[in-house]
Amino acid sequence: MVSSSGTESRRVTIHDVARSAGVSRQTVSRALNDKDEIDGATKQRVLDAARELGYRPSRFARGLVRQDTTTIGLVIPDLLNPFFTEVAAAALEAARARGWHVVVYDTADRAEEEFGTLQVIASQVDAVVGYFSCSEQDLERFTRGLPVVLIGREHHTGRFSSIRIDGEEGVHTAVAHLVAAGHRHIGMLDHDGRAEPSVRREWFATAAAAHGIAADRVVGAPQSADGGGTALRKLLGTHPEVTAVFTFNDIIAIGALREARRLGRSVPEDLAVVGFDGLQLGTLVEPPLSSVALDTRRLGALAIDQVARLLTGLEPLGADDLVVRAQLRLGGSA
Amino acid sequence: MVSSSGTESRRVTIHDVARSAGVSRQTVSRALNDKDEIDGATKQRVLDAARELGYRPSRFARGLVRQDTTTIGLVIPDLLNPFFTEVAAAALEAARARGWHVVVYDTADRAEEEFGTLQVIASQVDAVVGYFSCSEQDLERFTRGLPVVLIGREHHTGRFSSIRIDGEEGVHTAVAHLVAAGHRHIGMLDHDGRAEPSVRREWFATAAAAHGIAADRVVGAPQSADGGGTALRKLLGTHPEVTAVFTFNDIIAIGALREARRLGRSVPEDLAVVGFDGLQLGTLVEPPLSSVALDTRRLGALAIDQVARLLTGLEPLGADDLVVRAQLRLGGSA
DNA sequence: TTGAAAGCGCTACCAC
DNA sequence: GTGGTAGCGCTTTCAA
């Protein structure tokens, strides 16, 4: 924090204003905080002096004595990914409704950034919300006693809260929809991020099994539209019999949609596509994307709500309430 | 700010830790801040006590004495609008590089929200960056002496800095491109937000005039894809001779693209479309959007750079450097 | 209506 | 290596 006036410039304090206005510091405080136990003329004189000197109260000093501002740290892997943007927007809105401030951190999808972010954040906020890929142990190491709410990730120690994303039923419905439309050979474009297959793929496998169809036509894709396109081509190369695909998320699905068009496959006739997330973005493409949709607003709001409980010592929500269920939303791509 | 442990719970201070570890407060401080003038065993004992008690330093007390954390307030009209998201992401990145914190505020595109936001923000940050629709007078009233950098808006008092967006040349190139492709009847889908026509429309008019074509086929559109679609239909209804459109921004252009497809007009053969902004989103649609593109990364970085100068008393950048020029980027839609 | 004093929680600077 | 003291800039008693 540095003063803005050009040269040298010590910070202008309440003391300077007091001296300049010929009153005491507490009178300055009264004038600035709109207390009524002050003479109108005095108040005006103080206000003028303050403006004159370019005085601005120190948020630290004020925070120290008033202990009433709450700041949440929101950690997002990638703000350019529309899904996270939607969650962030929802969280911001929920926080604003409570008069809270939200400091946003974008870890740029790099796990290494997380530690730095955590370190820097932990000393500056009252609670942390967001996505982390590091271990709970590391998380604990950096956040000490801070309330932490994880999104889209299970927690295994009692130390944390987490908002669970449950797409089992939604994916089941999606597969049922595809099967009802006559599809028997359904592929999946999974993400290729981690070593182990995604939970979404497990949901897909379960749903496929329930309908007596195979779930082994899976290709990994980077979480981008280009990645989705490439993956689709690879999938169709290996499994030309495929007439429908379910994807890890909407970004990948949109890439697949585009690729299908390039391959001369019309959607949904020649190839049905179902995404996951239910992004607003999905409504912009043609045909609009069918997707197993998540209520991102609820997701963000729920996280903030849980933080509020943690912060005020209210009874926190239990695991059963900390769930966002996905639902199939039909666009036209399937 | 409230303690997180359930009942009653006064804040755990450095004093408590000191007493519990049987040392003085400054020794605790040393242990926690990793100073080397401390005995290893003592340090461990202090750390243990701190963990035991769930101690977390007060950021206000620390900030008060160390005066070294910088926090920027970033005000965005709508985080769900990809353009602002890109700018925000760029600003976050630039700020992170400096070790600054960024508090993000979304005014939800409502002018009324601005005052509240400004009030709340002004006392919590060291500088403000972003989009505002209120008067400079109001801006000054709330921000007092705070450094303020406006984006995409001219300032008229010396009080503020602003990053200017210059699309004149880019739009000229775009119109030239359309004309070279044989288009003589070019319409525009402007935004319908304000009373007066947009600057982008003026650029369009200037460019059209330079090529000796009319620029009076203009329809207003809400800043959404649906809005763009509706506006295109209206435009083609009134001016069926139109074979190309320039739009206020990419969102509107994408809506127009979609509508064109629904109307059975193939793009770019039957209708050429050129947007403005150059969003990544434009590459996801088919055909990829041609757009007068802005370097949003540079925009965000420039804003943060100027804040840095203002904050440190360095010579601020002048108007000539605070410009982001738009350039035509061809996709396939024109 | 105003001012003096105390103290929020922490770190820096000096003694020891 | 450790502790005492002072003070960061502000608000909140309490007296005048």
XYZ file of C-alpha atoms (C1' of nucleotides) in Angstrom:
700
model
C 0.000 0.000 0.000
C 1.506 3.236 -1.108
C 0.255 6.757 -1.019
C -0.704 8.085 -4.402
C 0.690 11.579 -4.271
C 3.928 11.898 -6.126
C 6.899 12.581 -3.933
C 7.994 11.239 -0.567
C 4.498 11.346 0.943
C 3.876 9.886 4.339
C 0.414 8.578 4.842
C -2.192 11.164 5.792
C -3.694 10.034 9.073
C -6.669 11.036 11.087
C -4.235 12.963 13.218
C -3.269 15.266 10.380
C -6.879 15.988 9.634
C -7.549 16.700 13.291
C -4.709 19.146 13.511
C -5.625 20.820 10.279
C -9.233 21.261 11.381
C -8.237 22.263 14.885
C -10.152 19.435 16.575
C -9.323 16.131 18.183
C -9.058 12.822 16.405
C -12.286 11.436 17.744
C -14.137 14.444 16.406
C -12.716 13.658 13.014
C -13.868 10.108 13.415
C -17.348 11.328 14.286
C -17.525 13.559 11.250
C -16.366 10.846 8.906
C -18.614 8.159 10.268
C -21.701 10.319 10.223
C -22.301 10.197 13.952
C -24.830 12.729 15.138
C -23.096 13.889 18.291
C -21.293 16.622 16.450
C -21.865 20.227 15.552
C -22.800 20.803 11.932
C -20.197 23.488 11.380
C -17.442 21.460 13.014
C -18.377 18.505 10.890
C -18.177 20.510 7.711
C -14.830 21.934 8.713
C -13.468 18.468 9.346
C -14.834 17.129 6.082
C -13.252 19.999 4.203
C -9.922 19.457 5.879
C -10.101 15.767 5.056
C -10.793 16.409 1.411
C -8.120 19.069 1.315
C -5.513 16.685 2.611
C -6.713 13.791 0.525
C -7.303 11.759 3.631
C -8.494 8.188 3.401
C -8.980 6.036 6.469
C -6.776 2.974 6.751
C -8.832 -0.131 6.220
C -6.473 -2.019 8.471
C -6.834 0.294 11.419
C -10.556 0.402 10.946
C -10.833 -3.322 10.500
C -8.732 -3.888 13.571
C -11.092 -2.060 15.823
C -14.398 -2.760 14.104
C -13.906 -6.398 13.198
C -16.832 -6.459 10.857
C -15.682 -6.917 7.287
C -15.766 -10.412 5.913
C -13.677 -11.386 2.932
C -13.924 -14.689 1.124
C -11.182 -16.116 -1.045
C -12.552 -17.785 -4.158
C -10.141 -20.075 -5.941
C -10.942 -21.054 -9.517
C -8.819 -23.151 -11.870
C -9.586 -21.064 -14.912
C -11.770 -18.032 -15.188
C -11.857 -18.382 -18.958
C -13.654 -21.685 -18.634
C -17.339 -20.705 -18.739
C -18.283 -23.269 -16.158
C -16.080 -21.749 -13.520
C -17.154 -18.299 -14.566
C -20.750 -19.220 -13.920
C -19.904 -20.596 -10.512
C -17.844 -17.519 -9.700
C -20.638 -15.196 -10.770
C -23.060 -17.065 -8.537
C -20.697 -16.954 -5.594
C -20.081 -13.248 -6.076
C -23.769 -12.603 -6.109
C -24.408 -14.615 -2.969
C -21.529 -12.922 -1.197
C -22.648 -9.473 -2.219
C -26.068 -10.174 -0.768
C -24.318 -10.621 2.560
C -22.125 -7.586 2.142
C -19.032 -9.735 1.867
C -16.028 -9.103 -0.257
C -14.678 -11.752 -2.564
C -11.064 -11.988 -3.587
C -10.772 -14.093 -6.715
C -7.762 -16.199 -7.552
C -7.233 -17.994 -10.806
C -4.749 -20.832 -10.459
C -4.462 -21.039 -14.236
C -5.109 -24.757 -14.004
C -1.609 -25.309 -12.722
C -1.337 -27.365 -9.586
C 1.914 -25.629 -8.685
C 0.095 -22.337 -8.442
C -2.128 -23.667 -5.727
C 0.397 -23.521 -2.938
C 1.418 -19.997 -3.729
C -2.188 -18.983 -3.981
C -3.102 -20.673 -0.753
C -0.214 -19.136 1.084
C -1.022 -15.663 -0.124
C -4.729 -16.051 0.344
C -4.776 -17.683 3.734
C -3.529 -14.641 5.547
C -5.923 -12.303 3.792
C -9.351 -13.839 4.015
C -11.815 -15.169 6.528
C -12.720 -18.267 4.569
C -11.792 -20.095 1.398
C -14.067 -21.516 -1.271
C -13.174 -23.243 -4.452
C -11.444 -25.876 -6.464
C -8.219 -27.477 -5.352
C -6.312 -30.396 -6.655
C -3.809 -30.651 -3.817
C -4.098 -33.086 -0.938
C -6.216 -32.338 2.089
C -3.052 -32.434 4.114
C -1.500 -29.645 2.094
C -4.752 -27.781 2.147
C -4.797 -27.976 5.911
C -1.182 -26.965 6.162
C -1.856 -23.694 4.416
C -5.282 -22.846 5.664
C -4.758 -23.717 9.302
C -8.064 -23.185 11.023
C -9.719 -21.306 8.184
C -13.150 -22.461 7.114
C -12.770 -24.153 3.742
C -15.504 -25.238 1.372
C -14.464 -27.477 -1.496
C -16.473 -27.623 -4.673
C -16.925 -30.722 -6.778
C -14.613 -32.828 -4.721
C -15.175 -35.171 -1.842
C -13.482 -34.513 1.464
C -12.172 -37.321 3.588
C -11.235 -35.581 6.788
C -13.765 -33.852 8.982
C -11.736 -30.705 8.568
C -13.465 -29.542 5.380
C -16.866 -29.074 3.852
C -17.539 -29.884 0.271
C -20.261 -29.427 -2.259
C -20.829 -32.657 -4.055
C -21.892 -32.842 -7.650
C -24.219 -35.734 -8.290
C -24.751 -36.548 -11.922
C -25.631 -40.197 -11.542
C -29.315 -39.817 -12.134
C -28.886 -37.159 -14.793
C -26.463 -39.293 -16.779
C -28.770 -42.246 -16.393
C -31.607 -40.214 -17.869
C -29.363 -39.063 -20.688
C -28.369 -42.583 -21.609
C -31.979 -43.677 -21.369
C -32.887 -40.875 -23.735
C -30.259 -41.962 -26.239
C -31.285 -45.586 -26.006
C -34.926 -44.661 -26.476
C -33.905 -42.805 -29.631
C -32.476 -46.053 -30.926
C -28.803 -45.613 -30.157
C -26.966 -48.765 -29.224
C -23.371 -47.744 -29.725
C -22.668 -44.826 -27.448
C -19.182 -43.473 -27.013
C -17.763 -41.130 -24.443
C -15.282 -38.312 -24.639
C -13.841 -38.271 -21.153
C -11.376 -35.745 -19.864
C -7.765 -36.831 -20.011
C -6.556 -34.780 -17.083
C -5.855 -37.244 -14.352
C -4.629 -40.759 -14.262
C -7.811 -42.400 -13.052
C -11.046 -42.212 -15.059
C -13.481 -39.507 -14.065
C -16.502 -39.975 -11.867
C -18.608 -38.905 -14.790
C -17.293 -41.836 -16.706
C -18.326 -44.109 -13.887
C -21.810 -42.700 -14.002
C -21.833 -43.328 -17.716
C -20.662 -46.892 -17.243
C -23.310 -47.558 -14.626
C -26.060 -46.092 -16.782
C -24.884 -48.003 -19.831
C -24.814 -51.240 -17.907
C -28.345 -50.608 -16.696
C -29.421 -50.439 -20.319
C -27.434 -53.427 -21.347
C -25.066 -51.567 -23.622
C -21.309 -51.362 -23.677
C -19.414 -48.453 -22.190
C -15.965 -49.213 -23.481
C -15.811 -46.763 -26.345
C -14.044 -44.023 -24.456
C -11.461 -41.525 -25.605
C -9.738 -38.927 -23.443
C -9.934 -35.270 -24.424
C -8.306 -32.106 -23.159
C -10.841 -29.706 -21.688
C -11.166 -27.526 -24.732
C -13.254 -27.368 -27.869
C -10.307 -28.332 -30.024
C -9.634 -31.220 -27.698
C -13.220 -32.360 -28.081
C -13.004 -32.226 -31.852
C -9.822 -34.215 -32.008
C -11.152 -36.774 -29.591
C -14.315 -37.231 -31.583
C -12.334 -37.912 -34.718
C -10.254 -40.446 -32.895
C -13.350 -42.089 -31.422
C -15.088 -42.378 -34.773
C -11.900 -43.687 -36.290
C -11.678 -46.520 -33.820
C -15.395 -47.065 -33.455
C -17.182 -46.102 -36.663
C -20.344 -47.762 -35.407
C -20.848 -45.058 -32.794
C -23.988 -42.962 -33.329
C -24.042 -41.039 -30.075
C -21.519 -39.537 -27.667
C -21.656 -38.415 -24.112
C -18.926 -35.982 -23.110
C -17.149 -35.023 -19.913
C -18.333 -31.456 -20.265
C -19.974 -28.955 -22.573
C -16.776 -27.445 -23.887
C -15.702 -30.812 -25.181
C -19.205 -31.426 -26.499
C -19.176 -28.176 -28.430
C -15.888 -29.115 -30.002
C -17.375 -32.461 -30.943
C -20.396 -30.737 -32.437
C -18.173 -28.604 -34.588
C -16.083 -31.544 -35.645
C -19.166 -33.556 -36.542
C -20.270 -30.789 -38.844
C -16.862 -30.745 -40.469
C -17.030 -34.483 -40.954
C -20.342 -34.026 -42.685
C -22.281 -35.761 -39.974
C -25.479 -33.957 -39.208
C -26.494 -33.650 -35.587
C -28.535 -35.228 -34.125
C -29.489 -37.429 -37.084
C -26.089 -38.980 -37.801
C -24.589 -38.302 -34.449
C -26.250 -37.422 -31.176
C -24.245 -35.417 -28.652
C -24.920 -34.966 -24.949
C -22.678 -32.761 -22.838
C -22.335 -32.173 -19.137
C -22.625 -28.891 -17.207
C -25.495 -27.171 -18.964
C -23.592 -24.022 -19.780
C -25.406 -21.013 -21.199
C -22.857 -21.298 -23.964
C -24.559 -24.477 -25.095
C -27.559 -22.497 -26.224
C -25.463 -20.449 -28.624
C -24.444 -23.251 -30.917
C -26.507 -24.977 -33.542
C -28.151 -27.187 -32.733
C -28.329 -26.112 -29.095
C -26.528 -28.585 -26.942
C -28.338 -31.252 -24.971
C -26.611 -31.531 -21.664
C -26.734 -33.032 -18.222
C -27.109 -29.662 -16.593
C -25.852 -28.394 -13.298
C -27.446 -25.486 -11.515
C -24.334 -23.354 -11.245
C -26.124 -20.572 -9.425
C -27.185 -22.979 -6.759
C -23.672 -24.380 -6.628
C -22.150 -20.986 -5.917
C -24.875 -19.955 -3.526
C -24.657 -23.199 -1.607
C -20.930 -22.798 -1.126
C -21.343 -19.290 0.212
C -24.200 -20.393 2.421
C -22.062 -23.080 3.975
C -19.277 -20.596 4.536
C -21.738 -18.352 6.314
C -22.677 -21.156 8.655
C -19.096 -22.056 9.326
C -18.222 -18.450 9.985
C -21.052 -17.691 12.343
C -20.897 -20.960 14.209
C -24.330 -21.981 12.995
C -24.991 -25.634 12.441
C -23.283 -26.373 9.130
C -25.208 -28.136 6.410
C -24.680 -31.874 6.304
C -23.458 -33.879 3.343
C -27.027 -34.611 2.284
C -27.765 -30.944 1.782
C -24.449 -30.132 0.166
C -25.333 -31.724 -3.120
C -26.116 -30.318 -6.510
C -27.866 -32.808 -8.742
C -27.522 -32.679 -12.477
C -30.514 -33.001 -14.748
C -30.800 -33.761 -18.420
C -31.744 -30.679 -20.411
C -32.533 -31.250 -24.057
C -31.335 -28.797 -26.662
C -31.447 -30.396 -30.054
C -28.112 -32.143 -30.317
C -29.650 -35.337 -28.962
C -15.196 -11.459 10.781
C -16.227 -14.081 13.229
C -14.362 -16.866 14.885
C -15.204 -20.222 13.501
C -15.298 -22.376 16.579
C -18.779 -23.039 17.715
C -19.687 -21.394 20.974
C -18.946 -17.982 22.430
C -15.279 -17.915 21.359
C -13.250 -14.765 21.718
C -10.605 -14.348 19.143
C -7.364 -16.204 19.791
C -4.590 -13.632 19.823
C -0.851 -13.780 19.791
C -1.047 -13.153 23.487
C -2.872 -16.414 24.131
C -0.310 -18.327 22.168
C 2.504 -16.611 24.055
C 1.020 -17.511 27.395
C 0.301 -21.058 26.376
C 3.845 -21.564 25.120
C 5.342 -19.744 28.038
C 7.089 -17.128 25.950
C 6.568 -13.515 25.038
C 4.495 -12.228 22.167
C 7.450 -11.187 20.089
C 8.864 -14.675 20.311
C 5.602 -15.965 18.961
C 5.845 -13.454 16.189
C 9.343 -14.624 15.383
C 8.302 -18.248 15.255
C 5.359 -17.551 13.003
C 7.216 -15.296 10.633
C 10.125 -17.648 10.261
C 12.709 -15.289 11.664
C 16.021 -16.937 12.417
C 16.772 -15.283 15.746
C 14.993 -18.010 17.640
C 15.823 -21.350 19.185
C 14.597 -24.345 17.276
C 12.935 -25.975 20.235
C 11.232 -22.764 21.303
C 9.981 -22.256 17.800
C 8.481 -25.715 17.661
C 6.834 -25.231 21.021
C 5.279 -21.987 19.860
C 4.109 -23.499 16.600
C 2.519 -26.370 18.458
C 0.763 -24.051 20.839
C -0.487 -21.975 17.923
C -1.879 -25.005 16.145
C -3.361 -26.287 19.364
C -5.243 -23.084 19.951
C -6.232 -22.652 16.338
C -4.485 -19.354 16.197
C -4.563 -17.246 13.073
C -2.949 -13.826 12.863
C -5.254 -10.896 12.274
C -4.727 -9.560 8.784
C -5.751 -6.142 9.998
C -3.212 -5.954 12.773
C -0.549 -7.275 10.498
C -1.509 -4.969 7.658
C -1.524 -2.049 10.025
C 2.055 -2.484 11.017
C 3.498 -3.943 7.834
C 1.682 -1.767 5.290
C 2.616 -3.985 2.405
C -0.428 -5.698 0.975
C -2.016 -4.110 -2.042
C -5.584 -4.842 -2.988
C -7.248 -3.742 -6.194
C -10.986 -3.466 -6.648
C -12.093 -4.677 -10.063
C -15.569 -3.628 -11.098
C -17.202 -5.461 -13.973
C -20.722 -5.014 -15.324
C -21.340 -8.682 -15.901
C -19.021 -11.561 -15.290
C -21.181 -13.812 -17.445
C -20.404 -11.697 -20.473
C -17.325 -13.380 -21.953
C -15.750 -10.091 -22.901
C -15.613 -8.882 -19.340
C -14.505 -12.282 -18.207
C -11.533 -12.108 -20.527
C -10.628 -8.667 -19.260
C -11.011 -9.804 -15.673
C -8.842 -12.849 -16.250
C -6.145 -10.654 -17.745
C -6.306 -8.206 -14.865
C -6.146 -11.025 -12.328
C -3.091 -12.411 -14.010
C -1.312 -9.073 -14.128
C -2.146 -8.395 -10.508
C -1.003 -11.814 -9.397
C 2.342 -11.203 -11.065
C 2.745 -8.272 -8.700
C 1.543 -10.169 -5.688
C -1.579 -8.047 -5.463
C -4.991 -9.152 -4.406
C -8.009 -8.445 -6.528
C -11.486 -8.065 -5.148
C -14.015 -8.541 -7.913
C -17.380 -6.834 -7.997
C -20.093 -7.583 -10.499
C -22.546 -4.716 -10.789
C -24.958 -6.974 -12.614
C -25.256 -4.357 -15.325
C -27.404 -2.234 -13.056
C -26.347 1.352 -12.692
C -27.981 1.517 -9.257
C -25.588 -1.105 -8.018
C -22.634 1.067 -8.797
C -23.008 3.437 -5.890
C -23.362 0.662 -3.403
C -20.421 -1.133 -4.900
C -18.292 1.975 -4.923
C -19.124 2.786 -1.352
C -18.306 -0.664 -0.152
C -15.231 -0.992 -2.271
C -13.684 2.401 -1.669
C -12.895 1.696 1.934
C -11.423 -1.706 1.241
C -8.989 -1.321 -1.599
C -5.967 0.672 -2.613
C -7.138 1.364 -6.135
C -10.116 0.811 -8.395
C -10.191 -0.490 -11.946
C -13.143 -1.125 -14.154
C -16.299 -0.152 -15.887
C -18.606 2.519 -14.560
C -21.584 4.213 -16.064
C -21.999 6.879 -13.406
C -20.744 10.437 -13.733
C -17.175 11.343 -12.941
C -18.511 13.545 -10.196
C -20.189 10.615 -8.495
C -17.141 8.517 -9.085
C -15.021 11.116 -7.370
C -17.479 11.468 -4.529
C -17.112 7.813 -3.636
C -13.505 7.177 -4.407
C -12.075 10.324 -2.883
C -8.374 10.288 -3.539
C -8.201 6.639 -4.645
C -6.393 5.917 -7.882
C -9.031 4.991 -10.448
C -8.506 3.535 -13.888
C -11.510 3.501 -16.193
C -11.760 1.019 -19.026
C -13.381 1.737 -22.356
C -14.547 5.156 -21.415
C -13.079 8.582 -21.850
C -12.396 10.699 -18.814
C -12.915 14.413 -18.858
C -11.393 15.507 -15.583
C -7.726 15.090 -14.795
C -8.768 13.085 -11.792
C -8.917 9.732 -13.579
C -7.001 7.553 -15.956
C -8.690 5.609 -18.652
C -7.871 2.944 -21.154
C -9.266 3.934 -24.487
C -10.490 1.420 -27.011
C -9.744 2.484 -30.541
C -11.575 0.522 -33.168
C -11.579 3.152 -35.873
C -8.897 1.581 -37.999
C -10.072 -1.950 -37.328
C -13.610 -1.166 -38.370
C -12.305 0.616 -41.426
C -10.391 -2.483 -42.409
C -13.450 -4.618 -41.798
C -15.637 -2.489 -44.033
C -12.908 -2.434 -46.656
C -12.813 -6.206 -46.504
C -16.568 -6.453 -46.990
C -16.526 -3.994 -49.853
C -13.677 -5.847 -51.513
C -15.783 -8.985 -51.299
C -18.447 -7.219 -53.285
C -20.807 -6.104 -50.551
C -22.524 -2.790 -51.136
C -25.395 -2.992 -48.692
C -23.957 -3.368 -45.234
C -26.151 -3.197 -42.173
C -25.223 -2.819 -38.556
C -26.606 -4.319 -35.381
C -25.791 -1.703 -32.794
C -26.399 -2.035 -29.084
C -29.593 -0.469 -27.851
C -28.395 0.319 -24.373
C -27.973 4.045 -24.232
C -29.795 6.910 -25.805
C -27.016 8.080 -28.085
C -25.553 5.838 -30.774
C -22.415 3.956 -29.859
C -18.898 5.005 -30.770
C -18.610 1.790 -32.710
C -21.459 2.932 -34.880
C -19.626 6.156 -35.538
C -16.587 4.207 -36.611
C -18.807 2.203 -38.903
C -20.354 5.330 -40.361
C -16.952 6.879 -40.984
C -15.630 3.754 -42.625
C -18.739 3.362 -44.764
C -18.516 6.953 -45.893
C -14.897 6.446 -46.846
C -16.035 3.679 -49.170
C -18.936 5.611 -50.521
C -21.592 3.341 -49.131
C -24.560 4.084 -46.893
C -24.494 3.459 -43.165
C -28.135 4.002 -42.378
C -29.240 0.408 -42.115
C -28.906 0.144 -38.369
C -30.979 -1.762 -35.850
C -30.493 -1.743 -32.091
C -29.964 -5.022 -30.266
C -29.762 -6.034 -26.625
C -26.337 -7.379 -25.742
C -27.245 -11.019 -26.007
C -27.298 -13.710 -28.640
C -31.078 -13.739 -28.708
C -31.033 -9.998 -29.082
C -28.689 -10.310 -32.019
C -30.914 -12.852 -33.688
C -34.031 -10.777 -33.322
C -32.259 -7.674 -34.536
C -30.978 -9.453 -37.617
C -34.458 -10.580 -38.513
C -35.716 -7.053 -38.121
C -32.869 -5.680 -40.206
C -33.426 -8.121 -43.036
C -37.143 -7.430 -42.865
C -36.641 -3.733 -43.392
C -33.612 -4.011 -45.660
C -33.783 -7.250 -47.611
C -30.978 -6.017 -49.852
C -28.451 -6.328 -47.035
C -25.744 -8.915 -47.667
C -23.403 -8.132 -44.799
C -23.679 -6.982 -41.213
C -21.292 -5.458 -38.753
C -22.292 -5.849 -35.119
C -21.670 -3.978 -31.900
C -20.052 -7.030 -30.360
C -19.418 -10.728 -30.804
C -22.315 -11.894 -28.672
C -24.727 -10.097 -30.941
C -22.839 -11.399 -33.967
C -23.130 -14.968 -32.785
C -26.847 -14.524 -32.333
C -27.011 -13.164 -35.860
C -25.026 -16.107 -37.171
C -27.443 -18.508 -35.574
C -30.441 -16.617 -36.880
C -28.986 -16.534 -40.381
C -28.716 -20.288 -40.319
C -32.317 -20.578 -39.205
C -33.387 -18.272 -42.006
C -31.633 -20.559 -44.424
C -29.007 -18.001 -45.302
C -25.593 -19.544 -45.523
C -22.686 -17.620 -44.069
C -20.657 -16.015 -45.537
C -22.113 -16.666 -49.010
C -25.586 -15.222 -48.464
C -24.731 -13.104 -45.500
C -21.365 -11.965 -44.196
C -21.051 -11.219 -40.499
C -18.338 -9.259 -38.725
C -18.388 -8.869 -34.961
C -16.432 -6.754 -32.538
C -14.309 -7.865 -29.553
C -12.593 -10.945 -30.919
C -13.794 -13.271 -28.182
C -12.402 -16.777 -27.918
C -16.025 -17.784 -28.045
C -16.105 -16.712 -31.672
C -13.868 -19.592 -32.615
C -16.360 -22.116 -31.278
C -19.156 -21.377 -33.708
C -19.406 -22.411 -37.338
C -18.187 -20.696 -39.299
C -15.734 -19.111 -36.869
C -16.585 -15.483 -36.415
C -14.719 -12.730 -38.204
C -14.320 -9.923 -35.762
C -12.667 -6.614 -35.118
C -10.629 -8.012 -32.282
C -9.446 -6.429 -29.110
C -6.472 -7.710 -27.216
C -8.235 -8.278 -23.927
C -5.097 -9.488 -22.211
C -3.361 -6.293 -23.065
C -6.394 -4.343 -21.925
C -6.352 -5.902 -18.491
C -2.598 -5.755 -18.173
C -2.496 -2.120 -19.220
C -5.056 -1.176 -16.609
C -3.090 -2.889 -13.878
C 0.137 -1.360 -15.124
C -1.312 2.108 -14.908
C -2.578 1.391 -11.408
C 0.915 0.354 -10.447
C 2.293 3.660 -11.648
C -0.369 5.629 -9.881
C 0.221 3.692 -6.700
C 3.962 4.013 -6.623
C 4.101 7.612 -7.752
C 5.840 6.695 -10.967
C 5.115 8.751 -14.013
C 1.707 7.511 -15.173
C 1.238 6.511 -18.779
C -0.180 9.238 -20.977
C -3.306 9.017 -23.090
C -1.296 7.942 -26.115
C -0.068 4.846 -24.376
C -3.380 4.024 -22.767
C -4.942 2.776 -25.943
C -5.902 -0.659 -27.151
C -6.383 -0.783 -30.886
C -8.742 -3.267 -32.468
C -7.718 -5.273 -35.500
C -9.746 -7.233 -37.976
C -9.346 -10.959 -37.459
C -10.895 -13.165 -40.092
C -12.690 -16.325 -39.112
C -14.892 -17.480 -41.930
C -18.098 -15.597 -41.343
C -16.936 -12.800 -43.640
C -20.732 18.855 21.681
C -16.067 17.748 22.475
C -11.644 15.608 24.209
C -8.635 12.333 26.880
C -7.469 7.722 27.427
C -7.560 2.970 26.324
C -6.962 -0.616 23.356
C -7.922 -3.539 18.824
C -3.492 -7.434 17.442
C 0.510 -7.216 15.597
C 5.680 -6.243 14.514
C 9.996 -3.298 14.977
C 13.458 -1.593 17.675
C 15.836 -1.653 21.362
C 17.703 -3.595 25.526
C 19.283 -7.662 28.107
C 18.044 -16.068 21.793
C 14.598 -13.518 24.262
C 11.595 -9.914 26.358
C 10.098 -4.981 27.124
C 8.301 -0.996 25.026
C 6.429 1.643 21.567
C 3.453 2.478 18.035
C 0.895 1.344 13.369
C -4.356 4.371 12.640
C -8.493 3.944 14.100
C -12.955 3.686 17.182
C -15.003 3.302 21.625
C -15.777 4.092 26.262
C -16.044 7.721 29.690
C -15.463 12.557 31.548
C -15.800 17.100 30.998
